[in-house]
Tab-separated table of C-alpha atoms in Angstrom:
chain	number	residue	atom	x	y	z
A	1117	UNK	CA	-0.684	6.703	15.972
A	1118	UNK	CA	-3.640	7.119	18.302
A	1119	UNK	CA	-7.378	6.709	17.742
A	1120	UNK	CA	-7.879	10.496	17.880
A	1121	UNK	CA	-5.583	10.878	14.849
A	1122	UNK	CA	-7.191	8.087	12.842
A	1123	UNK	CA	-10.889	8.593	13.494
A	1124	UNK	CA	-13.540	10.130	11.299
A	1125	UNK	CA	-15.304	12.724	13.425
A	1126	UNK	CA	-18.701	11.594	12.157
A	1127	UNK	CA	-21.351	11.221	14.876
A	1128	UNK	CA	-24.074	9.836	12.599
A	1129	UNK	CA	-25.926	7.478	14.948
A	1130	UNK	CA	-29.310	6.244	16.117
A	1131	UNK	CA	-30.974	5.861	19.517
A	1132	UNK	CA	-32.265	2.645	21.115
A	1133	UNK	CA	-35.882	3.612	20.369
A	1134	UNK	CA	-35.198	4.457	16.697
A	1135	UNK	CA	-37.390	2.247	14.524
A	1136	UNK	CA	-35.839	-0.239	12.107
A	1137	UNK	CA	-37.372	1.414	9.039
A	1138	UNK	CA	-35.688	4.662	10.136
A	1139	UNK	CA	-32.370	2.831	10.470
A	1140	UNK	CA	-32.685	1.437	6.938
A	1141	UNK	CA	-33.584	4.925	5.664
A	1142	UNK	CA	-30.562	6.456	7.401
A	1143	UNK	CA	-28.223	3.748	6.094
A	1144	UNK	CA	-29.536	4.317	2.569
A	1145	UNK	CA	-29.266	8.116	2.693
A	1146	UNK	CA	-25.897	8.315	4.464
A	1147	UNK	CA	-24.269	5.374	2.690
A	1148	UNK	CA	-23.221	3.920	6.071
A	1149	UNK	CA	-23.639	0.187	6.675
A	1150	UNK	CA	-22.881	0.373	10.406
A	1151	UNK	CA	-24.464	2.801	12.864
A	1152	UNK	CA	-23.515	3.366	16.499
A	1153	UNK	CA	-26.422	3.463	18.963
A	1154	UNK	CA	-26.235	6.227	21.599
A	1155	UNK	CA	-28.391	7.070	24.617
A	1156	UNK	CA	-29.892	10.437	25.620
A	1157	UNK	CA	-26.492	11.601	26.875
A	1158	UNK	CA	-24.750	10.698	23.626
A	1159	UNK	CA	-23.032	7.719	25.281
A	1160	UNK	CA	-22.385	4.647	23.157
A	1161	UNK	CA	-24.683	1.750	24.096
A	1162	UNK	CA	-24.606	-0.555	21.062
A	1163	UNK	CA	-24.188	-0.967	17.347
A	1164	UNK	CA	-26.466	-1.967	14.473
A	1165	UNK	CA	-25.221	-3.161	11.092
A	1166	UNK	CA	-26.715	-4.056	7.719
A	1167	UNK	CA	-25.591	-7.601	8.470
A	1168	UNK	CA	-27.584	-7.633	11.746
A	1169	UNK	CA	-30.732	-6.570	9.873
A	1170	UNK	CA	-30.270	-9.102	7.071
A	1171	UNK	CA	-29.538	-11.871	9.536
A	1172	UNK	CA	-32.622	-11.011	11.613
A	1173	UNK	CA	-34.790	-11.142	8.498
A	1174	UNK	CA	-33.529	-14.546	7.365
A	1175	UNK	CA	-35.255	-17.806	8.308
A	1176	UNK	CA	-33.944	-19.393	11.520
A	1177	UNK	CA	-32.613	-22.453	9.668
A	1178	UNK	CA	-30.276	-20.224	7.606
A	1179	UNK	CA	-27.515	-20.728	10.181
A	1180	UNK	CA	-27.481	-24.456	9.355
A	1181	UNK	CA	-27.684	-24.129	5.586
A	1182	UNK	CA	-25.595	-20.952	5.086
A	1183	UNK	CA	-27.526	-20.193	1.896
A	1184	UNK	CA	-30.865	-18.806	0.786
A	1185	UNK	CA	-30.674	-20.437	-2.640
A	1186	UNK	CA	-33.347	-22.909	-1.563
A	1187	UNK	CA	-35.924	-20.097	-1.227
A	1188	UNK	CA	-38.260	-19.659	-4.231
A	1189	UNK	CA	-38.102	-15.854	-3.904
A	1190	UNK	CA	-37.493	-13.065	-1.366
A	1191	UNK	CA	-41.122	-12.863	-0.181
A	1192	UNK	CA	-40.407	-14.558	3.137
A	1193	UNK	CA	-37.540	-12.176	3.903
A	1194	UNK	CA	-39.634	-9.196	2.837
A	1195	UNK	CA	-42.442	-10.293	5.173
A	1196	UNK	CA	-40.039	-10.552	8.115
A	1197	UNK	CA	-38.472	-7.194	7.328
A	1198	UNK	CA	-41.903	-5.559	7.286
A	1199	UNK	CA	-42.625	-7.127	10.678
A	1200	UNK	CA	-39.349	-5.675	11.959
A	1201	UNK	CA	-39.923	-2.215	10.448
A	1202	UNK	CA	-41.741	-0.703	13.436
A	1203	UNK	CA	-39.671	-2.402	16.108
A	1204	UNK	CA	-36.954	-0.448	17.962
A	1205	UNK	CA	-33.237	-0.803	17.314
A	1206	UNK	CA	-32.802	-1.987	20.906
A	1207	UNK	CA	-34.278	-5.372	19.891
A	1208	UNK	CA	-31.639	-5.937	17.217
A	1209	UNK	CA	-28.537	-3.976	18.233
A	1210	UNK	CA	-25.455	-5.761	19.481
A	1211	UNK	CA	-22.971	-5.132	22.224
A	1212	UNK	CA	-20.289	-2.892	20.891
A	1213	UNK	CA	-16.534	-3.046	20.962
A	1214	UNK	CA	-15.122	0.473	21.213
A	1215	UNK	CA	-11.767	2.159	21.662
A	1216	UNK	CA	-10.682	5.272	23.512
A	1217	UNK	CA	-9.170	8.437	22.065
A	1218	UNK	CA	-5.642	7.553	23.175
A	1219	UNK	CA	-5.676	3.864	22.165
A	1220	UNK	CA	-2.848	2.933	19.770
A	1221	UNK	CA	-3.299	1.919	16.132
A	1222	UNK	CA	-1.913	-1.598	16.706
A	1223	UNK	CA	-4.562	-2.300	19.341
A	1224	UNK	CA	-7.293	-0.927	17.043
A	1225	UNK	CA	-6.099	-2.942	14.025
A	1226	UNK	CA	-5.966	-6.061	16.181
A	1227	UNK	CA	-9.585	-5.574	17.284
A	1228	UNK	CA	-10.788	-4.935	13.710
A	1229	UNK	CA	-9.075	-8.074	12.411
A	1230	UNK	CA	-9.753	-10.397	15.336
A	1231	UNK	CA	-13.432	-9.437	15.716
A	1232	UNK	CA	-13.995	-9.074	11.941
A	1233	UNK	CA	-15.349	-5.537	12.348
A	1234	UNK	CA	-15.816	-3.093	9.481
A	1235	UNK	CA	-15.516	-0.132	11.824
A	1236	UNK	CA	-15.044	0.583	15.478
A	1237	UNK	CA	-16.511	3.523	17.450
A	1238	UNK	CA	-14.273	5.833	19.481
A	1239	UNK	CA	-15.462	7.133	22.872
A	1240	UNK	CA	-14.167	9.764	25.288
A	1241	UNK	CA	-13.428	9.098	28.951
A	1242	UNK	CA	-17.128	9.425	29.820
A	1243	UNK	CA	-18.284	7.046	27.080
A	1244	UNK	CA	-19.581	9.694	24.642
A	1245	UNK	CA	-19.318	8.757	20.967
A	1246	UNK	CA	-16.659	11.044	19.444
A	1247	UNK	CA	-15.861	9.306	16.140
A	1248	UNK	CA	-15.439	6.052	14.240
A	1249	UNK	CA	-12.466	4.271	12.679
A	1250	UNK	CA	-13.073	2.207	9.555
A	1251	UNK	CA	-10.798	-0.572	8.291
A	1252	UNK	CA	-10.117	1.574	5.231
A	1253	UNK	CA	-8.919	4.465	7.433
A	1254	UNK	CA	-6.087	2.276	8.724
A	1255	UNK	CA	-5.385	0.668	5.338
A	1256	UNK	CA	-5.139	4.000	3.540
A	1257	UNK	CA	-2.917	5.425	6.290
A	1258	UNK	CA	-0.566	2.412	6.087
A	1259	UNK	CA	-0.259	2.392	2.290
A	1260	UNK	CA	0.812	6.052	2.018
B	1012	UNK	CA	-16.898	22.848	22.679
B	1013	UNK	CA	-18.613	25.112	20.154
B	1014	UNK	CA	-21.671	23.811	18.356
B	1015	UNK	CA	-22.666	25.340	15.021
B	1016	UNK	CA	-26.051	24.919	13.381
B	1017	UNK	CA	-26.369	25.170	9.600
B	1018	UNK	CA	-29.912	24.194	8.691
B	1019	UNK	CA	-29.296	24.760	4.976
B	1020	UNK	CA	-25.724	23.636	4.181
B	1021	UNK	CA	-24.284	24.340	0.774
B	1022	UNK	CA	-21.546	23.314	-1.563
B	1023	UNK	CA	-19.884	26.641	-2.319
B	1024	UNK	CA	-18.611	26.751	-5.907
B	1025	UNK	CA	-16.325	29.582	-6.968
B	1026	UNK	CA	-15.403	30.536	-10.529
B	1027	UNK	CA	-12.739	33.128	-11.263
B	1028	UNK	CA	-13.135	34.671	-14.713
B	1029	UNK	CA	-11.217	37.330	-16.612
B	1030	UNK	CA	-14.352	38.896	-18.054
B	1031	UNK	CA	-18.019	38.480	-17.230
B	1032	UNK	CA	-20.250	39.597	-20.129
B	1033	UNK	CA	-23.748	39.943	-18.713
B	1034	UNK	CA	-25.505	40.872	-21.960
B	1035	UNK	CA	-25.438	39.554	-25.508
B	1036	UNK	CA	-24.048	41.648	-28.317
B	1037	UNK	CA	-25.871	39.536	-30.915
B	1038	UNK	CA	-29.190	37.912	-30.061
B	1039	UNK	CA	-28.350	34.592	-31.716
B	1040	UNK	CA	-25.204	34.101	-29.653
B	1041	UNK	CA	-24.925	32.294	-26.361
B	1042	UNK	CA	-22.635	33.412	-23.589
B	1043	UNK	CA	-19.693	31.093	-22.964
B	1044	UNK	CA	-17.505	32.045	-20.046
B	1045	UNK	CA	-14.313	30.103	-19.440
B	1046	UNK	CA	-13.250	30.025	-15.797
B	1047	UNK	CA	-9.590	30.741	-15.159
B	1048	UNK	CA	-9.866	28.792	-11.919
B	1049	UNK	CA	-12.555	27.104	-9.816
B	1050	UNK	CA	-12.966	25.546	-6.412
B	1051	UNK	CA	-15.637	23.834	-4.310
B	1052	UNK	CA	-15.937	23.499	-0.553
B	1053	UNK	CA	-18.448	22.846	2.220
B	1054	UNK	CA	-20.300	25.996	3.148
B	1055	UNK	CA	-23.124	27.722	4.898
B	1056	UNK	CA	-22.472	30.219	7.667
B	1057	UNK	CA	-22.326	27.788	10.602
B	1058	UNK	CA	-20.207	25.305	8.678
B	1059	UNK	CA	-17.732	28.054	7.769
B	1060	UNK	CA	-17.504	29.078	11.427
B	1061	UNK	CA	-16.833	25.433	12.379
B	1062	UNK	CA	-14.115	25.097	9.728
B	1063	UNK	CA	-12.453	28.279	10.991
B	1064	UNK	CA	-12.602	27.105	14.615
B	1065	UNK	CA	-11.332	23.588	13.836
B	1066	UNK	CA	-8.337	25.075	12.017
B	1067	UNK	CA	-7.621	27.217	15.107
B	1068	UNK	CA	-7.625	24.040	17.221
B	1069	UNK	CA	-10.998	24.630	18.890
B	1070	UNK	CA	-13.236	21.569	19.348
B	1071	UNK	CA	-16.361	22.134	17.263
B	1072	UNK	CA	-19.359	20.113	16.143
B	1073	UNK	CA	-21.409	21.038	13.062
B	1074	UNK	CA	-25.101	20.099	12.889
B	1075	UNK	CA	-27.868	20.494	10.326
B	1076	UNK	CA	-29.302	18.510	7.433
B	1077	UNK	CA	-27.413	16.674	4.690
B	1078	UNK	CA	-28.841	15.156	1.531
B	1079	UNK	CA	-27.670	13.310	-1.541
B	1080	UNK	CA	-24.391	13.400	-3.400
B	1081	UNK	CA	-23.807	17.054	-2.472
B	1082	UNK	CA	-24.306	16.138	1.178
B	1083	UNK	CA	-21.619	13.458	0.892
B	1084	UNK	CA	-19.174	16.010	-0.559
B	1085	UNK	CA	-19.976	18.501	2.217
B	1086	UNK	CA	-19.499	15.822	4.896
B	1087	UNK	CA	-16.202	14.640	3.439
B	1088	UNK	CA	-14.840	18.184	3.303
B	1089	UNK	CA	-15.845	18.844	6.906
B	1090	UNK	CA	-14.257	15.638	8.198
B	1091	UNK	CA	-11.044	16.341	6.295
B	1092	UNK	CA	-10.858	19.769	7.953
B	1093	UNK	CA	-11.200	18.336	11.465
B	1094	UNK	CA	-14.803	19.335	12.111
B	1095	UNK	CA	-16.946	16.834	14.028
B	1096	UNK	CA	-20.142	16.243	12.032
B	1097	UNK	CA	-23.485	15.331	13.561
B	1098	UNK	CA	-26.046	15.760	10.772
B	1099	UNK	CA	-29.522	14.454	10.075
B	1100	UNK	CA	-29.760	12.792	6.649
B	1101	UNK	CA	-32.784	13.534	4.492
B	1102	UNK	CA	-33.939	12.758	0.959
B	1103	UNK	CA	-33.082	15.083	-1.899
B	1104	UNK	CA	-29.942	17.093	-2.540
B	1105	UNK	CA	-28.188	19.872	-0.629
B	1106	UNK	CA	-27.959	23.186	-2.429
B	1107	UNK	CA	-25.033	24.522	-4.413
B	1108	UNK	CA	-24.222	28.229	-4.178
B	1109	UNK	CA	-22.273	29.661	-7.082
B	1110	UNK	CA	-20.063	32.749	-6.859
B	1111	UNK	CA	-18.486	34.238	-9.981
B	1112	UNK	CA	-15.578	36.575	-9.347
B	1113	UNK	CA	-14.473	38.815	-12.215
B	1114	UNK	CA	-10.908	40.036	-12.428
B	1115	UNK	CA	-10.687	43.644	-11.237
B	1116	UNK	CA	-14.185	43.547	-9.694
B	1117	UNK	CA	-13.460	41.116	-6.871
B	1118	UNK	CA	-15.515	43.114	-4.346
B	1119	UNK	CA	-18.628	42.874	-6.585
B	1120	UNK	CA	-19.062	39.112	-7.112
B	1121	UNK	CA	-22.073	37.605	-8.891
B	1122	UNK	CA	-23.849	35.060	-6.693
B	1123	UNK	CA	-26.491	32.432	-7.450
B	1124	UNK	CA	-27.938	30.776	-4.346
B	1125	UNK	CA	-30.185	27.704	-4.539
B	1126	UNK	CA	-33.104	27.272	-2.168
B	1127	UNK	CA	-32.120	23.921	-0.634
B	1128	UNK	CA	-34.163	20.776	0.052
B	1129	UNK	CA	-37.448	20.788	1.986
B	1130	UNK	CA	-36.926	19.470	5.525
B	1131	UNK	CA	-39.612	16.964	6.544
B	1132	UNK	CA	-41.132	17.365	10.026
B	1133	UNK	CA	-39.861	13.954	11.105
B	1134	UNK	CA	-36.266	14.980	10.324
B	1135	UNK	CA	-36.816	18.197	12.294
B	1136	UNK	CA	-37.829	16.131	15.340
B	1137	UNK	CA	-34.683	13.987	15.043
B	1138	UNK	CA	-32.601	17.150	14.721
B	1139	UNK	CA	-34.144	18.655	17.854
B	1140	UNK	CA	-33.361	15.501	19.866
B	1141	UNK	CA	-29.748	15.553	18.698
B	1142	UNK	CA	-29.530	19.311	19.373
B	1143	UNK	CA	-30.740	18.923	22.965
B	1144	UNK	CA	-28.224	16.120	23.480
B	1145	UNK	CA	-25.307	18.189	22.146
B	1146	UNK	CA	-26.258	21.230	24.262
B	1147	UNK	CA	-25.249	19.243	27.357
B	1148	UNK	CA	-21.624	19.341	26.177
B	1149	UNK	CA	-21.541	22.829	24.643
B	1150	UNK	CA	-20.210	26.217	25.774
B	1151	UNK	CA	-21.416	28.268	22.772
B	1152	UNK	CA	-23.917	27.489	20.025
B	1153	UNK	CA	-23.875	29.393	16.728
B	1154	UNK	CA	-27.218	29.572	14.900
B	1155	UNK	CA	-26.331	30.693	11.422
B	1156	UNK	CA	-27.553	31.233	7.912
B	1157	UNK	CA	-30.628	30.763	5.795
B	1158	UNK	CA	-33.677	28.745	6.813
B	1159	UNK	CA	-34.513	25.920	4.354
B	1160	UNK	CA	-38.030	25.212	3.064
B	1161	UNK	CA	-40.225	23.369	5.557
B	1162	UNK	CA	-38.755	24.991	8.670
B	1163	UNK	CA	-40.576	27.955	10.282
B	1164	UNK	CA	-38.823	31.326	10.444
B	1165	UNK	CA	-39.157	31.233	14.239
B	1166	UNK	CA	-36.756	28.269	14.471
B	1167	UNK	CA	-33.821	30.305	15.836
B	1168	UNK	CA	-36.056	31.685	18.574
B	1169	UNK	CA	-36.945	28.124	19.639
B	1170	UNK	CA	-33.325	26.927	19.444
B	1171	UNK	CA	-32.168	29.990	21.416
B	1172	UNK	CA	-34.678	29.258	24.171
B	1173	UNK	CA	-33.495	25.627	24.354
B	1174	UNK	CA	-29.853	26.674	24.538
B	1175	UNK	CA	-30.405	29.362	27.152
B	1176	UNK	CA	-32.370	26.837	29.206
B	1177	UNK	CA	-29.336	24.551	29.075
B	1178	UNK	CA	-27.013	27.390	30.140
B	1179	UNK	CA	-25.356	27.674	26.708
B	1180	UNK	CA	-24.351	31.059	25.231
B	1181	UNK	CA	-26.039	31.709	21.888
B	1182	UNK	CA	-24.553	33.463	18.868
B	1183	UNK	CA	-26.949	34.440	16.059
B	1184	UNK	CA	-25.355	34.968	12.653
B	1185	UNK	CA	-28.344	35.378	10.344
B	1186	UNK	CA	-30.677	37.958	8.880
B	1187	UNK	CA	-34.250	39.101	8.491
B	1188	UNK	CA	-37.078	37.638	10.579
B	1189	UNK	CA	-35.241	34.496	11.832
B	1190	UNK	CA	-32.608	36.797	13.365
B	1191	UNK	CA	-35.015	39.238	14.964
B	1192	UNK	CA	-37.325	36.605	16.458
B	1193	UNK	CA	-34.251	35.111	18.170
B	1194	UNK	CA	-32.980	38.526	19.305
B	1195	UNK	CA	-36.166	38.953	21.343
B	1196	UNK	CA	-35.091	35.959	23.479
B	1197	UNK	CA	-31.779	37.660	24.378
B	1198	UNK	CA	-28.916	35.695	22.820
B	1199	UNK	CA	-25.352	36.407	23.916
B	1200	UNK	CA	-23.960	37.786	20.635
B	1201	UNK	CA	-25.681	38.899	17.440
B	1202	UNK	CA	-24.114	39.455	14.017
B	1203	UNK	CA	-26.961	40.503	11.707
B	1204	UNK	CA	-26.642	39.563	8.052
B	1205	UNK	CA	-27.723	42.712	6.192
B	1206	UNK	CA	-26.502	41.733	2.695
B	1207	UNK	CA	-29.966	41.338	1.172
B	1208	UNK	CA	-31.795	43.992	3.157
B	1209	UNK	CA	-30.382	46.886	5.171
B	1210	UNK	CA	-32.776	46.174	8.021
B	1211	UNK	CA	-32.509	44.656	11.482
B	1212	UNK	CA	-35.979	43.724	12.631
B	1213	UNK	CA	-38.191	46.619	11.556
B	1214	UNK	CA	-35.333	49.143	11.769
B	1215	UNK	CA	-33.225	50.349	8.862
B	1216	UNK	CA	-29.437	50.203	9.323
B	1217	UNK	CA	-28.218	52.466	6.524
B	1218	UNK	CA	-26.503	55.096	8.692
B	1219	UNK	CA	-24.397	54.848	11.811
B	1220	UNK	CA	-27.193	56.391	13.891
B	1221	UNK	CA	-29.648	53.781	12.624
B	1222	UNK	CA	-27.142	50.982	13.312
B	1223	UNK	CA	-26.662	52.168	16.889
B	1224	UNK	CA	-30.436	52.436	17.419
B	1225	UNK	CA	-30.946	48.866	16.160
B	1226	UNK	CA	-28.072	47.570	18.290
B	1227	UNK	CA	-29.438	49.305	21.376
B	1228	UNK	CA	-32.811	47.663	20.785
B	1229	UNK	CA	-31.088	44.252	20.668
B	1230	UNK	CA	-29.279	45.056	23.918
B	1231	UNK	CA	-32.613	46.045	25.509
B	1232	UNK	CA	-33.849	42.549	24.699
B	1233	UNK	CA	-30.925	41.112	26.672
B	1234	UNK	CA	-28.191	40.638	24.051
B	1235	UNK	CA	-24.688	41.085	25.460
B	1236	UNK	CA	-23.298	42.267	22.135
B	1237	UNK	CA	-24.562	43.253	18.711
B	1238	UNK	CA	-22.043	43.722	15.887
B	1239	UNK	CA	-23.429	45.376	12.757
B	1240	UNK	CA	-21.544	46.091	9.541
B	1241	UNK	CA	-21.551	49.769	8.605
B	1242	UNK	CA	-19.755	49.179	5.326
B	1243	UNK	CA	-17.345	46.586	3.915
B	1244	UNK	CA	-14.473	47.541	6.230
B	1245	UNK	CA	-16.351	49.022	9.173
B	1246	UNK	CA	-18.411	47.496	11.992
B	1247	UNK	CA	-20.115	48.928	15.066
B	1248	UNK	CA	-20.207	46.972	18.335
B	1249	UNK	CA	-23.083	47.799	20.679
B	1250	UNK	CA	-23.034	46.321	24.203
B	1251	UNK	CA	-24.573	47.213	27.591
B	1252	UNK	CA	-21.124	48.635	28.517
B	1253	UNK	CA	-20.830	50.959	25.543
B	1254	UNK	CA	-20.381	51.381	21.800
B	1255	UNK	CA	-17.196	50.842	19.781
B	1256	UNK	CA	-16.382	51.537	16.139
B	1257	UNK	CA	-14.058	49.183	14.237
B	1258	UNK	CA	-12.448	50.248	11.001
B	1259	UNK	CA	-10.057	48.193	8.896
B	1260	UNK	CA	-7.683	50.513	7.030
B	1261	UNK	CA	-7.553	48.448	3.864
B	1262	UNK	CA	-8.500	49.598	0.336
B	1263	UNK	CA	-11.364	47.714	-1.344
B	1264	UNK	CA	-9.030	46.913	-4.223
B	1265	UNK	CA	-7.051	44.641	-1.860
B	1266	UNK	CA	-9.984	42.233	-1.645
B	1267	UNK	CA	-10.030	39.050	-3.719
B	1268	UNK	CA	-13.015	37.127	-2.288
B	1269	UNK	CA	-15.551	38.487	0.206
B	1270	UNK	CA	-17.522	35.242	0.598
B	1271	UNK	CA	-16.868	33.740	4.029
B	1272	UNK	CA	-15.253	36.882	5.491
B	1273	UNK	CA	-18.204	37.479	7.838
B	1274	UNK	CA	-18.034	33.855	8.983
B	1275	UNK	CA	-14.301	34.194	9.689
B	1276	UNK	CA	-15.227	37.256	11.759
B	1277	UNK	CA	-17.678	35.279	13.924
B	1278	UNK	CA	-15.216	32.372	14.150
B	1279	UNK	CA	-12.439	34.771	15.115
B	1280	UNK	CA	-14.510	36.376	17.875
B	1281	UNK	CA	-15.423	32.980	19.332
B	1282	UNK	CA	-11.876	31.667	19.055
B	1283	UNK	CA	-10.509	34.575	21.072
B	1284	UNK	CA	-13.350	34.439	23.609
B	1285	UNK	CA	-12.471	30.781	24.281
B	1286	UNK	CA	-8.853	31.938	24.772
B	1287	UNK	CA	-10.017	34.322	27.526
B	1288	UNK	CA	-9.964	37.616	25.583
B	1289	UNK	CA	-12.297	40.498	26.425
B	1290	UNK	CA	-15.121	40.910	23.902
B	1291	UNK	CA	-13.778	44.169	22.435
B	1292	UNK	CA	-10.379	42.607	21.745
B	1293	UNK	CA	-11.987	39.403	20.431
B	1294	UNK	CA	-13.982	41.486	17.933
B	1295	UNK	CA	-10.749	43.175	16.804
B	1296	UNK	CA	-9.262	39.748	16.076
B	1297	UNK	CA	-12.492	38.773	14.308
B	1298	UNK	CA	-12.283	41.865	12.105
B	1299	UNK	CA	-8.672	41.003	11.278
B	1300	UNK	CA	-9.749	37.434	10.375
B	1301	UNK	CA	-12.429	38.857	8.059
B	1302	UNK	CA	-9.985	41.232	6.344
B	1303	UNK	CA	-7.318	38.532	5.992
B	1304	UNK	CA	-9.957	36.212	4.485
B	1305	UNK	CA	-11.167	38.840	2.010
B	1306	UNK	CA	-7.601	39.448	0.857
B	1307	UNK	CA	-7.094	35.882	-0.421
B	1308	UNK	CA	-8.864	33.780	-3.060
B	1309	UNK	CA	-9.772	30.859	-0.738
B	1310	UNK	CA	-12.903	31.423	1.321
B	1311	UNK	CA	-11.190	32.000	4.657
B	1312	UNK	CA	-7.753	32.763	6.029
B	1313	UNK	CA	-6.955	29.948	8.433
B	1314	UNK	CA	-3.522	31.091	9.575
B	1315	UNK	CA	-3.435	32.607	13.097
B	1316	UNK	CA	-0.095	34.276	12.326
B	1317	UNK	CA	-1.447	36.060	9.243
B	1318	UNK	CA	-4.543	37.173	11.161
B	1319	UNK	CA	-2.408	38.446	14.055
B	1320	UNK	CA	-0.377	40.450	11.535
B	1321	UNK	CA	-3.582	41.848	10.003
B	1322	UNK	CA	-4.671	43.189	13.398
B	1323	UNK	CA	-2.410	46.207	12.811
B	1324	UNK	CA	-4.922	47.395	10.159
B	1325	UNK	CA	-7.931	47.315	12.517
B	1326	UNK	CA	-8.536	50.505	14.481
B	1327	UNK	CA	-10.911	50.574	17.435
B	1328	UNK	CA	-12.567	53.707	18.742
B	1329	UNK	CA	-14.677	53.923	21.873
B	1330	UNK	CA	-17.732	55.916	20.851
B	1331	UNK	CA	-19.980	56.260	23.893
B	1332	UNK	CA	-20.637	54.771	27.309
B	1333	UNK	CA	-23.807	53.114	28.563
């Protein structure tokens, strides 16, 4: 099965100059935890996830300790999030792994597992975002 | 690709009942109506056109505003039907439109339409950015349906100007002032919604003469085609090349659900135009799609073979030249 048969044709996305508070708002309203970032032409240029936002708001020494249980409360994280709120997505988005419309399901599943992705955007031959494939889309297809 | 704009999407809920008592026999009673059957699906004029087109295999993107739990249901339905969705999410809840269809009176349904959520100005700006982006990849754009609170009634005029500037053909499938303001900019095709008011702009459209006068005015503004319903089974097409009358030879008693028939008509016209048909023949297919849709309980007939078969009931008569 190809990407075009598996994908959700949902183009919900943000632009590089979208502000972080707008991203959080969109994630909350749409229920999506991962948002593709597209340019003025609708071409995929990056991705922003809930995890990216949480990680950016955590203290730098979190990577060593792998826990926030040592914090007395969430005030420090809240302060950092408020500092981030009016910054553009471009400062926090990541390079994106994408697939093309005719890529096969095995290749897509391999990318999702190997890169520990929750979803992967699908682009056309010119790089326009045309859909997304979630892990659950493949799981539900396989279990039928 | 065909882009459809539904600024005020809806969850269409249908209830089929055997009897619809609309008054109480005893004042202390309440009215309890048990539905024989019910269904719910994504709706709004543009969304219906997109669903029709996607089922015909035409690439289509639906845009507008989604909100809340109802918005999630609308989105899910669209994605399942193969429509590409590119909506702006806002706070609140999308509207639900209820249609109650009584056995034996299918062509006189009772409808309750909600107003829809207020669209904040910031969301309108995001929408406009997305709209401009999508126009770069679009052949036709369909501006359809009611305007939600918070958006000015001149919105279709503005969106028509943007589309024409980008070289995109515009189809207006709406009513009242939003329709007429857009007509003045010269869209490609106009299908006035005259359900609530038999007026197009400031002109009544009760008789065939009045319909032709209103259509000619639209053509003077630069429209390539104006299709106005004369009655349930009859439409008049007014173009710069001439005027045609379309009549579906089907009794009203054959109809089971009229909701969505007009949207199937617009979808049918666009589908056949993308296949290379002449406008007059495309409208004939659109009429057949509308009739086939009205003859079944689901909102729209999505079978090309059934619609093709229905074309035998649609008669076309050339009325006058330019």
